[in-house]
Each structure stands twice: as structure tokens, then as C-alpha cells.
Short mmCIF file of C-alpha atoms in Angstrom, two decimals:
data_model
loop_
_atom_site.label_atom_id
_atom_site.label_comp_id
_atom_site.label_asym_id
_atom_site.label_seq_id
_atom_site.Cartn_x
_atom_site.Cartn_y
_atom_site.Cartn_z
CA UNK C 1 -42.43 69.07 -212.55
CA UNK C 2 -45.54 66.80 -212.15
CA UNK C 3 -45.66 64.79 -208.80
CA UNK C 4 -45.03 61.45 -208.94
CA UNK C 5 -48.59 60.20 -207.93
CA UNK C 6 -49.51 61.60 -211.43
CA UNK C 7 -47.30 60.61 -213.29
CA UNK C 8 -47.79 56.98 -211.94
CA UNK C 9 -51.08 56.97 -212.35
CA UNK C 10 -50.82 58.04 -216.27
CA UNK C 11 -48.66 55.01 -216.97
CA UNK C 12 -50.61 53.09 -215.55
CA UNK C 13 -53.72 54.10 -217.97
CA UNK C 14 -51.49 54.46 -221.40
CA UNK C 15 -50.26 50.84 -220.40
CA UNK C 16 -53.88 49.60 -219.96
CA UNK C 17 -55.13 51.17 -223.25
CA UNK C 18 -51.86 49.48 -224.59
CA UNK C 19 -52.98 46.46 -223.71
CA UNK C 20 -56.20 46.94 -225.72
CA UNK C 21 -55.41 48.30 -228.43
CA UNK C 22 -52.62 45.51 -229.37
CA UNK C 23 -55.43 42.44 -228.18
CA UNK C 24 -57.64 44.17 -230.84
CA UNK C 25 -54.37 44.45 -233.27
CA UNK C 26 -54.02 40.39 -232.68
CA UNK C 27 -57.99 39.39 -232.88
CA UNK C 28 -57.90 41.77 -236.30
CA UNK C 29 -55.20 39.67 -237.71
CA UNK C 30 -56.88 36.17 -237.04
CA UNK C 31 -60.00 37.86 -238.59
CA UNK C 32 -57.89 39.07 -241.38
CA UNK C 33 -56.22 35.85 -242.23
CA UNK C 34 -59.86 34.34 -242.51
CA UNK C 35 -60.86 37.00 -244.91
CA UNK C 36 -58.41 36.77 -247.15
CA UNK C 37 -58.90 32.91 -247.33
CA UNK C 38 -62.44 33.02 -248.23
CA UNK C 39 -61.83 35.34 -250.98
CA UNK C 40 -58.93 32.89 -252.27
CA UNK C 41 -61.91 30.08 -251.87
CA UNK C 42 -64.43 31.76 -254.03
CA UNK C 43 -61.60 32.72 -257.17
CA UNK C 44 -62.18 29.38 -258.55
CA UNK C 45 -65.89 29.46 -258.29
CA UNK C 46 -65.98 33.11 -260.05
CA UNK C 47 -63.68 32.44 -262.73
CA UNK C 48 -65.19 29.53 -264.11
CA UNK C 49 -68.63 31.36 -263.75
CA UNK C 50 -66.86 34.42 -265.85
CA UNK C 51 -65.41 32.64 -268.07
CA UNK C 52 -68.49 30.35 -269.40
CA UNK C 53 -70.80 33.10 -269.63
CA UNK C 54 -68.29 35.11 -271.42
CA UNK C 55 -67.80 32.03 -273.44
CA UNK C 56 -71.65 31.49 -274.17
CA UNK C 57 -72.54 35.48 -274.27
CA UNK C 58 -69.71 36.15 -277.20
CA UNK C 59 -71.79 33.75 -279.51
CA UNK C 60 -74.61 35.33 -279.30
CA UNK C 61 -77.06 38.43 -279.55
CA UNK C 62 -76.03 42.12 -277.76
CA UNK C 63 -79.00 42.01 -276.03
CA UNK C 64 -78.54 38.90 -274.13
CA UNK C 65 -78.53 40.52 -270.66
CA UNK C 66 -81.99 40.62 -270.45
CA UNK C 67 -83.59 42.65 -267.82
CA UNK C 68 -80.44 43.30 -265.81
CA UNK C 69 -78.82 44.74 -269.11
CA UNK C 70 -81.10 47.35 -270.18
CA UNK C 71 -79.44 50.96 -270.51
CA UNK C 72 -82.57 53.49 -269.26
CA UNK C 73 -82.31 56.92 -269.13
CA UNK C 74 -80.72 57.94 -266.06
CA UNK C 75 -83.32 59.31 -263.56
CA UNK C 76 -83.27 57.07 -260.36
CA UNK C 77 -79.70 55.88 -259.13
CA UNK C 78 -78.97 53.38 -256.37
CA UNK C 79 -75.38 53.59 -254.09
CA UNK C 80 -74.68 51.12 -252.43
CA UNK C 81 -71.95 52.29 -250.08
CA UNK C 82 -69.89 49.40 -247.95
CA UNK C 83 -69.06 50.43 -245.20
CA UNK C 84 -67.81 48.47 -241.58
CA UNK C 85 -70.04 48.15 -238.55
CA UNK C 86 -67.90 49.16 -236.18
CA UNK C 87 -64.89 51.85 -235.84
CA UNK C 88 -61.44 51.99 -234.87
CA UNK C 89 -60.39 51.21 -238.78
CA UNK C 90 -58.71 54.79 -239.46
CA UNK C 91 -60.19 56.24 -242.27
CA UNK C 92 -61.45 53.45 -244.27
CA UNK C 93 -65.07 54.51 -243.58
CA UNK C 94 -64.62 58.27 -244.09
CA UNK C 95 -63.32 57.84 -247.54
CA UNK C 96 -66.01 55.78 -248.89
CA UNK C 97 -68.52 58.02 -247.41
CA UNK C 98 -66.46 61.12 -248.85
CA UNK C 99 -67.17 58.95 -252.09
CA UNK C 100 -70.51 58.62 -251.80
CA UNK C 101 -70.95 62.09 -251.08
CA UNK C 102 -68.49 63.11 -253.98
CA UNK C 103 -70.80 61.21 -256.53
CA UNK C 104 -74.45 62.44 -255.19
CA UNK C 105 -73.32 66.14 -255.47
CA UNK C 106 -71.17 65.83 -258.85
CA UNK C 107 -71.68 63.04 -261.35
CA UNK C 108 -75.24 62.43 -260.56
CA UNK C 109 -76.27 65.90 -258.96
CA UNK C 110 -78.98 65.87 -261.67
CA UNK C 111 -80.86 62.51 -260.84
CA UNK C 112 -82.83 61.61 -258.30
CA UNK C 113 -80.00 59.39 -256.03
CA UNK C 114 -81.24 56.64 -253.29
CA UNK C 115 -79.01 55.30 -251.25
CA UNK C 116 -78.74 51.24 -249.40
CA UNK C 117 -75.97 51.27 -246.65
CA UNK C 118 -74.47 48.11 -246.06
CA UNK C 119 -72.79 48.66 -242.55
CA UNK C 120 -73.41 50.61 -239.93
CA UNK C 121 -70.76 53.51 -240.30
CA UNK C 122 -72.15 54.47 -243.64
CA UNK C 123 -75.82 54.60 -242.73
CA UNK C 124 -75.24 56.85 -239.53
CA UNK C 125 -73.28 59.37 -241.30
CA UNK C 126 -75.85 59.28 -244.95
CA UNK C 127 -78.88 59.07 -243.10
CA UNK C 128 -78.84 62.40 -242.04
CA UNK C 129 -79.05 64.75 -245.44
CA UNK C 130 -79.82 61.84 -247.85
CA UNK C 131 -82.50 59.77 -249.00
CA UNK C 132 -81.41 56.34 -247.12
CA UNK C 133 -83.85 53.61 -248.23
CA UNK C 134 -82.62 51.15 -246.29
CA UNK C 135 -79.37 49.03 -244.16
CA UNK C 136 -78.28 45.89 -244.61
CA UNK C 137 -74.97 46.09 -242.16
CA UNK C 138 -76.59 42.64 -240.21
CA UNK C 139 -74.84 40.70 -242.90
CA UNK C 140 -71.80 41.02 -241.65
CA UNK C 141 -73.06 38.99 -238.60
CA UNK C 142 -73.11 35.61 -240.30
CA UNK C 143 -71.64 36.50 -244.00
CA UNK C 144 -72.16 33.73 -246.17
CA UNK C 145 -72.96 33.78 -249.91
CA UNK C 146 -76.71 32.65 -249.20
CA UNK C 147 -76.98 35.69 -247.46
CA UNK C 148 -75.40 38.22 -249.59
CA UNK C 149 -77.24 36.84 -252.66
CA UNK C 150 -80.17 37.67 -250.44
CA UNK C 151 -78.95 41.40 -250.63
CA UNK C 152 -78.29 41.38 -254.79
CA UNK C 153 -82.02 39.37 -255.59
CA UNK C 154 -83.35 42.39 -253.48
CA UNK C 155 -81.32 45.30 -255.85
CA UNK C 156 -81.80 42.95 -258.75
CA UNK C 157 -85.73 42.83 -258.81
CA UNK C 158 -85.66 46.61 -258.10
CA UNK C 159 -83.61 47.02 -260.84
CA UNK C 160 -85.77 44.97 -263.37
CA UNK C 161 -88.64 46.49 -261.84
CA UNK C 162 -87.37 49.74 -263.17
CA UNK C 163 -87.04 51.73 -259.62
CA UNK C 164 -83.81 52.12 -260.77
CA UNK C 165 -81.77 52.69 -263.94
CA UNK C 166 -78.06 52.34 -262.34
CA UNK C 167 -76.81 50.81 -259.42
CA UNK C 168 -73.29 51.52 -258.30
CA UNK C 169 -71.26 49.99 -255.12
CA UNK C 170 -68.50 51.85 -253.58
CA UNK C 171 -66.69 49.40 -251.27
CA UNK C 172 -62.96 49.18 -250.04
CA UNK C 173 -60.90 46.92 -252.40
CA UNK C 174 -58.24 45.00 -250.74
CA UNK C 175 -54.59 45.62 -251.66
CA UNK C 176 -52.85 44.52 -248.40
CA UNK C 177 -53.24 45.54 -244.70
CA UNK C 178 -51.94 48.87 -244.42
CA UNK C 179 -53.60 49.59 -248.17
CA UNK C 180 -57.32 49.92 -249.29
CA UNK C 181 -58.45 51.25 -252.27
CA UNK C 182 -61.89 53.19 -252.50
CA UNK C 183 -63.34 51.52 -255.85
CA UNK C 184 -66.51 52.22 -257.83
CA UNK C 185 -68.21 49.76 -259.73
CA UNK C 186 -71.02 49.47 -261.95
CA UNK C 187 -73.43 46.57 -260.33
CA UNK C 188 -76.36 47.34 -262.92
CA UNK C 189 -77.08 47.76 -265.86
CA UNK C 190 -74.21 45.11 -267.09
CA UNK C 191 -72.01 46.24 -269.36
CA UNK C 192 -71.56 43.33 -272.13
CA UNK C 193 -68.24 41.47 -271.56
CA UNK C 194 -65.96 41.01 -274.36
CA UNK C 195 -64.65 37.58 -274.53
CA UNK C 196 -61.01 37.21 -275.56
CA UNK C 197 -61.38 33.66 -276.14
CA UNK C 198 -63.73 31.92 -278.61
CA UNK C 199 -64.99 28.69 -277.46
CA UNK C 200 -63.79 26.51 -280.03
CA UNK C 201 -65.42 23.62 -279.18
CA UNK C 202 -68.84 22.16 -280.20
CA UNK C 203 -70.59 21.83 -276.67
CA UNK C 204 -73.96 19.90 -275.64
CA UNK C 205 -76.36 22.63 -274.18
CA UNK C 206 -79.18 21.63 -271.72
CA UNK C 207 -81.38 23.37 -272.20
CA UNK C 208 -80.40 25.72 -274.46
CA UNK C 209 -77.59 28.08 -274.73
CA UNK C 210 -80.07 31.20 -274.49
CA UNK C 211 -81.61 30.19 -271.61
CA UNK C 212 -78.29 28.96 -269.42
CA UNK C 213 -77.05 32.64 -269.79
CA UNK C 214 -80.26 33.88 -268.72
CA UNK C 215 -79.62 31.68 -265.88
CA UNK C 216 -75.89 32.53 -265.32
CA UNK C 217 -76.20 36.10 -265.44
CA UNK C 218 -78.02 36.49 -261.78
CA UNK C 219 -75.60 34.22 -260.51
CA UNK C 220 -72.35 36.04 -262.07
CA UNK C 221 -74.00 39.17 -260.70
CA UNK C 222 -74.35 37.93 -257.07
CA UNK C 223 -71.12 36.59 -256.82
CA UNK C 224 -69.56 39.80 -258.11
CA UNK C 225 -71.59 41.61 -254.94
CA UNK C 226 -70.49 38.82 -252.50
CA UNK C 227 -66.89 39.78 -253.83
CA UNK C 228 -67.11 43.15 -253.21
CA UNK C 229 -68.98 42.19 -249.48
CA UNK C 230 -65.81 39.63 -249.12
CA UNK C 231 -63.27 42.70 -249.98
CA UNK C 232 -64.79 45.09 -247.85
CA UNK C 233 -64.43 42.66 -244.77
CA UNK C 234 -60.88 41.78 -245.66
CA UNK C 235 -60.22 45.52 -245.88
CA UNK C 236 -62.07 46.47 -242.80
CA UNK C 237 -59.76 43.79 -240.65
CA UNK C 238 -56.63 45.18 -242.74
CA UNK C 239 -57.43 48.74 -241.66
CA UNK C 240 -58.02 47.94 -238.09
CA UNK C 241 -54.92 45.66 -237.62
CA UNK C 242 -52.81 48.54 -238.95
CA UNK C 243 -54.56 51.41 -237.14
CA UNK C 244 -54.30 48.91 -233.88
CA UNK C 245 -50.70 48.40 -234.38
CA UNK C 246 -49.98 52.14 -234.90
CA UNK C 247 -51.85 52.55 -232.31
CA UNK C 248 -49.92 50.44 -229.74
CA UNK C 249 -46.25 51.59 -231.27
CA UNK C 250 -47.57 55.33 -230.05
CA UNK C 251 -48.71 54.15 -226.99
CA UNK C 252 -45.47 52.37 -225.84
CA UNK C 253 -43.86 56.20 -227.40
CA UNK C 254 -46.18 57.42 -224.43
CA UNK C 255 -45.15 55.08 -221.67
CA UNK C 256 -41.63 55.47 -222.59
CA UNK C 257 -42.03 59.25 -221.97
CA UNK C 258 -43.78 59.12 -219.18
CA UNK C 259 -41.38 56.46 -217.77
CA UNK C 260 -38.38 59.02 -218.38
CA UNK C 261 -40.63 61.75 -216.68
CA UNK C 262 -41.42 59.55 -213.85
CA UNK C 263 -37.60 58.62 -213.27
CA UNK C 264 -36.28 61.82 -213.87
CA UNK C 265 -38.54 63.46 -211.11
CA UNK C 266 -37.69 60.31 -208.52
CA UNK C 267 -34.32 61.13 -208.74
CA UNK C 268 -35.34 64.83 -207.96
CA UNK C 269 -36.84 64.09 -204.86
CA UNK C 270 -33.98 61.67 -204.08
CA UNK C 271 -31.54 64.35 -204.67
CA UNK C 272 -33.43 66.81 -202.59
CA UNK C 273 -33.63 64.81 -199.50
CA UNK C 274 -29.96 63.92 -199.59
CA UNK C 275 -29.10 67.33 -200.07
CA UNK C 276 -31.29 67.78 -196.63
CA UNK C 277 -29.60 65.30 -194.91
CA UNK C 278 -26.08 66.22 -195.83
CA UNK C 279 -27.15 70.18 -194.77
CA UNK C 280 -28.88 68.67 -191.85
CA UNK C 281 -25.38 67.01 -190.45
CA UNK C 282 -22.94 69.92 -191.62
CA UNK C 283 -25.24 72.34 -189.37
CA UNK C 284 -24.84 69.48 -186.64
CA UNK C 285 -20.93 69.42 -186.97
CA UNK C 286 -20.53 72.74 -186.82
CA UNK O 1 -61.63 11.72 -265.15
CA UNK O 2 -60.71 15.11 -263.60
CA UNK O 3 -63.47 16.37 -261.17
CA UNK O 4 -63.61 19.49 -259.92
CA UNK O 5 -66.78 20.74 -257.60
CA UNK O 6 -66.31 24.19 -256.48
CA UNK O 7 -68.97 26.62 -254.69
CA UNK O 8 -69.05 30.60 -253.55
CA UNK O 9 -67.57 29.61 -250.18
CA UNK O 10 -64.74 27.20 -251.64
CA UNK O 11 -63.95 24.15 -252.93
CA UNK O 12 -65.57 21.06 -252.09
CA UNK O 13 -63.76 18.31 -254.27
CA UNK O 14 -61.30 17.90 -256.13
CA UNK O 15 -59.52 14.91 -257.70
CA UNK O 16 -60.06 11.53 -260.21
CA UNK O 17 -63.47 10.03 -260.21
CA UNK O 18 -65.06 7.29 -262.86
CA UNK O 19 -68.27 8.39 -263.42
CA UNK O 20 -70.19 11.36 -262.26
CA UNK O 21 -74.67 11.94 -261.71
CA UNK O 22 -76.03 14.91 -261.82
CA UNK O 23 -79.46 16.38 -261.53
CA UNK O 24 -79.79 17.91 -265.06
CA UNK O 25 -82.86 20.48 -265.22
CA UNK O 26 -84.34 18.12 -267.60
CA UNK O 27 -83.55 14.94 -265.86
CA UNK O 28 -80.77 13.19 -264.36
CA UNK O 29 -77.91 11.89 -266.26
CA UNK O 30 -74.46 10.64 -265.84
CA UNK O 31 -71.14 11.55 -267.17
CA UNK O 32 -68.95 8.55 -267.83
CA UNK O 33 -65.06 9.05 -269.21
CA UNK O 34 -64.56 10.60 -272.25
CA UNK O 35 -68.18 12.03 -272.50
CA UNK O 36 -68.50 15.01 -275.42
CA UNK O 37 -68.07 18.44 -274.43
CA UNK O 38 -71.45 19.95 -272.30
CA UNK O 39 -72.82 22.56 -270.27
CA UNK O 40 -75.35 21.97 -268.38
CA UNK O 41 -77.78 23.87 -265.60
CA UNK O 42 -78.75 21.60 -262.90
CA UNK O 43 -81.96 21.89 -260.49
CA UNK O 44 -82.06 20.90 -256.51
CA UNK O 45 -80.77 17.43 -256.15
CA UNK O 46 -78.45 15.49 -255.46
CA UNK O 47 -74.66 15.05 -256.91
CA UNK O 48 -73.25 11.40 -257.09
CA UNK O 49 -69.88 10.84 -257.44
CA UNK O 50 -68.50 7.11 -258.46
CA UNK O 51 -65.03 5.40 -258.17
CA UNK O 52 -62.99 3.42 -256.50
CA UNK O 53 -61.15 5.55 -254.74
CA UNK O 54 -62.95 9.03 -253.53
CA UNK O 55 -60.72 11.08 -251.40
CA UNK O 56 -62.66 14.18 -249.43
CA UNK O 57 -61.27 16.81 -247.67
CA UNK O 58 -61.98 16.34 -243.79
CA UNK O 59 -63.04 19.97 -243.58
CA UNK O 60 -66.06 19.07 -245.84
CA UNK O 61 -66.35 15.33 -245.28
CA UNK O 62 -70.11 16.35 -243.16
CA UNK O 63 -71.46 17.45 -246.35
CA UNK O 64 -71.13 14.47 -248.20
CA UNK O 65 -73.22 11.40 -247.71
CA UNK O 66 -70.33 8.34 -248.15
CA UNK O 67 -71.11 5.05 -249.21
CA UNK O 68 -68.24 1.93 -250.85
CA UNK O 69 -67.43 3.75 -254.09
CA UNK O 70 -69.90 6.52 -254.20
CA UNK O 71 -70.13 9.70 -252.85
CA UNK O 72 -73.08 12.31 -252.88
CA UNK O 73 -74.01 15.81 -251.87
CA UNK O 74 -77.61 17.77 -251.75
CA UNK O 75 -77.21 21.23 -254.26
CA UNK O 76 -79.61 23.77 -254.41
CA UNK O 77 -78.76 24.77 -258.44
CA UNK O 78 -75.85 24.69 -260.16
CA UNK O 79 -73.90 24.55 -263.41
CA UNK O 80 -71.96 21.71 -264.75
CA UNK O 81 -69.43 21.83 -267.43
CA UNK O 82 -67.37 19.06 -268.96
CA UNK O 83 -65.07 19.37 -272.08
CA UNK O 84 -61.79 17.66 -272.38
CA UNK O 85 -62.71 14.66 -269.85
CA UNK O 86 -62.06 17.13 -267.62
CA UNK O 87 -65.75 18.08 -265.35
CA UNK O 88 -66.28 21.37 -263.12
CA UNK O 89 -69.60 21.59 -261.29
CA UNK O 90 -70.52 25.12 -260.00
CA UNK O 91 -72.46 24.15 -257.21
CA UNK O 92 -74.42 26.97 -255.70
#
């Protein structure tokens, strides 16, 4: 049996670690709760935006997209994996650079693929076999819309520039905090939405109707990639609260343990020296 | 009429106003009650917002500039529609 000094001393570090891992559980949680509220603050703003250029598109030409529409042939493809900064989320990282690596070496194993990391994790694990054009995890240090747009303008003028002929974003969709979904989306080209609903009424257009979708269709396209930013955060703090939280429950498994150990040899020792004593004074007596 | 003013980060207003200006990309105009269905794309400038009684969240009270029966806001771009007397500015 292991002396007590040990045993003492490993308590002691399992209860310390304890006590980190459940502060980080706690700070996840407020960061959490803030995530999920700014994606509840920017449904309005995206619906409306969805549903008037839906609206406006269904009206008129196919070909209404403009620049950030056309379907190329597929030679040079974007990922844009979204990743965390930092680690201690459980396998929320791994799986959407398992993702990334899926698509490169299947589906688009024939074109030539680039790659823009947003976050940290992705861009240290990509940037070793594959062509890694560039990182963008510093928006997670102030994350605002003005900021993300930033991001999209960049992959948008590449995009109508013709560098590229398909972006795709593979980011963690938030379900709830133990659950994240690996999702891949289409950024560019647009696919053409199909409205369901036929604006019925006669509107005013200023300017014209042509030119406030061409002026929608940028915005509709940054907000959907400050959506998927907003998601990944909310699924990063998710992750890390429930990874925390498991692992505090397995560190108080530990202490437990250890506490029994710790007990269970005290009583040894006790035990022995009484038996010493009680030997000690029958050899006395007799 | 209904007034809604919403951006990326949230909404900024919500609630009864009389009248409405906005900085239309071909000039500025003004929405009164009952004005015919319209989208419009607005340019930098500023939002005014008329009535008697304007009630603004405290959490986004700095951004507005508040004067007896008007309020108004600086917006990069944006996109206003009205149909229905009801109005929703996108602001950006």
C-alpha cells in the first residue's frame, strides 16, 4: 500500500486541477449564455434580409446573383474551416479538421483546394500538408459583425475575381451544449433561393428593384458568414462547458478514491501500532 | 405606426412612432402613417424618428441622439421596408 505522504500529496493535486477545471466549466457557461444571445439578436435582422431578397429575387431573372452567382468550372476551391483558438473543447476541433481533410482527399481530390483557417486549432493542424493561404482566428478577439464582414468582402472579391470557383465553410453548428454538429455549407457560388411566398403587393422601389438585390446579396452573404462565426463560438463555449464539467465529475471520482485509499491505509498504520502496544504490554505482564 | 429598427448585433428599437426620416440613396424622405408599400436602400446618414412618445431601450439609449419628440441615430447603409403601416429598417 502507498504511504500516506503520497497519497496526500495526490489529493491535494486532483483537488487543485478540480478547482480549475470547474472555474473554466463556470466562465464557459457565462460565455455561453452570451453566445447564444447574440445569435437570438441577429434572427430578426437575417430573416427580414432573407425574406426580401427572396421576395425581390423570385420576380425576376435567374441570373440575378451577379458575380457572386456564377457556376465556373470547378478548378480552384476555398475551405474555410472554423475552428476555436484555444483547446480544452473535446473533440469539436478534431472533427471539423477530420472534415476538412475528408473533403480535400475525396470530393475535391481532383481540384486544386486552398484553404483560410479561421481559428487557431485549425490552422496549426492544416498548415502542415496543405496549401494554407491564410488565418483569420484574431476575430474571435473582438467579434462583431463589422469585423466578420471584413472576413466575407475579403472571400467575396476573391471569388468575383475568379481565384476561386467554390467556397465552402465547415463550422460547428449549435444544437445545445453537450451537442455540435459538423455542417458544410456552400458560401459561394449562391445557389438561387426559391421563394415560397409571392410578394403580392405593389411596392415603391428606390432605386430600382435590380439594383437593391444587387445590393442585398453581399449583405445576405455576410450575415450568413457572421452566422456561421456566431455558431461556431456558441459551440466552442458549449463544448468546453461540457468537457469542463465531465471533467470535474471525474476528478471528484479521483479524489473520492484516493480519499478511500488514504483512509483505508491510516487505519492500517493505526491498527499496526495498537497491535504493538497491546504486544508490547502482554510481554510486560508476563 | 409600427417601427421596427433591427441590426446584425440586435435590435435597436422597437415600438409606435408618427413619422419616420430616412436617408434614401437618392435623397432623404420621410414616412408618415399609412405611406404605400416601399423598399428602399439607404446611404450613410442619419435615421430620425418622430412622436410623442419614443421609448428606447437603456442598453442602446448611447446610440441615439434624443431630443423632445425626436429621436436619431448615425447608419452606415441600410435597407428600409414599409408595407402595411408597418416599417422595418435593416440598419447595417
Amino acid at each position: 500500500m502507498a504511504n500516506l505522504k503520497d497519497i496526500r500529496t495526490r489529493i491535494q493535486s486532483v483537488g487543485s486541477t478540480m478547482q480549475i477545471t470547474s472555474a473554466m466549466k463556470m466562465v464557459s457557461a457565462a460565455k455561453l449564455k452570451k453566445a447564444q444571445d447574440a445569435i437570438e439578436n441577429m434572427r430578426p435582422y437575417a430573416e427580414k434580409l432573407t425574406e426580401l431578397l427572396s421576395g425581390l429575387s423570385a420576380s425576376l431573372d435567374k441570373d440575378m446573383g451577379g458575380a457572386y452567382a456564377a457556376e465556373r468550372e470547378l478548378k480552384n476551391v476555398l475551405l474555410v474551416p472554423i475552428t476555436s483558438n484555444r483547446g480544452l473543447c473535446g473533440a469539436l476541433n478534431t472533427n471539423i479538421i477530420k472534415q476538412s481533410i475528408h473533403l480535400i482527399e475525396n470530393q475535391y481530390a481532383d481540384v486544386n483546394v486552398k484553404i483560410l483557417t479561421v481559428g487557431k486549432k485549425a490552422h496549426d493542424q492544416l498548415a502542415k500538408n496543405y496549401d494554407v493561404i491564410g488565418s483569420k482566428g484574431k476575430v474571435f478577439d473582438e467579434l462583431n459583425f463589422e469585423n466578420v464582414a471584413k472576413i466575407a468582402q475579403e472571400i467575396m472579391d476573391d471569388f468575383a475575381d475568379q481565384k476561386f470557383d467554390r467556397v465552402v465553410l465547415i463550422y460547428n453548428s449549435f444544437k445545445n451544449a453537450a451537442t455540435q454538429i459538423v455542417k458544410t455549407e456552400q458560401f459561394l457560388p449562391i445557389k438561387p433561393e426559391v421563394s415560397q411566398s409571392n410578394i403580392v403587393l405593389d411596392y415603391i422601389y428606390e432605386p430600382s428593384q435590380k439594383e437593391i438585390v444587387m445590393e442585398l446579396i453581399p449583405k445576405s452573404l455576410k450575415t450568413q458568414f457572421y452566422k456561421a462565426i456566431r455558431d461556431a463560438w456558441a459551440s466552442e463555449h458549449g463544448a468546453r462547458m461540457t468537457s469542463m464539467h465531465k471533467a470535474t465529475d471525474n476528478a471528484q471520482e479521483m479524489k473520492d478514491e484516493l480519499t478511500l485509499q488514504y483512509n483505508k491505509a491510516r487505519q492500517a498504520v493505526i491498527t499496526g501500532e495498537i497491535l504493538e502496544i497491546v504486544s508490547g504490554a502482554e510481554a510486560l505482564k508476563g | 405606426m409600427k417601427l421596427d429598427i433591427v441590426t446584425p448585433e440586435g435590435s435597436l428599437f422597437s415600438g409606435e412612432a408618427d413619422s419616420i426620416v430616412v436617408p434614401g440613396v437618392n435623397g432623404e424622405f420621410e414616412m408618415l402613417n399609412n405611406h404605400a408599400p416601399i423598399v428602399a436602400l439607404l446611404q450613410k446618414g442619419r435615421i430620425r424618428i418622430k412622436g410623442s412618445e419614443i421609448l428606447i431601450d437603456e442598453e442602446v439609449k448611447d446610440r441615439f441622439t434624443i431630443t423632445s419628440g425626436e429621436a436619431s441615430f448615425e447608419i452606415p447603409s441600410g435597407t428600409v421596408e414599409m408595407k402595411n403601416n408597418k416599417v422595418i429598417v435593416l440598419a447595417d
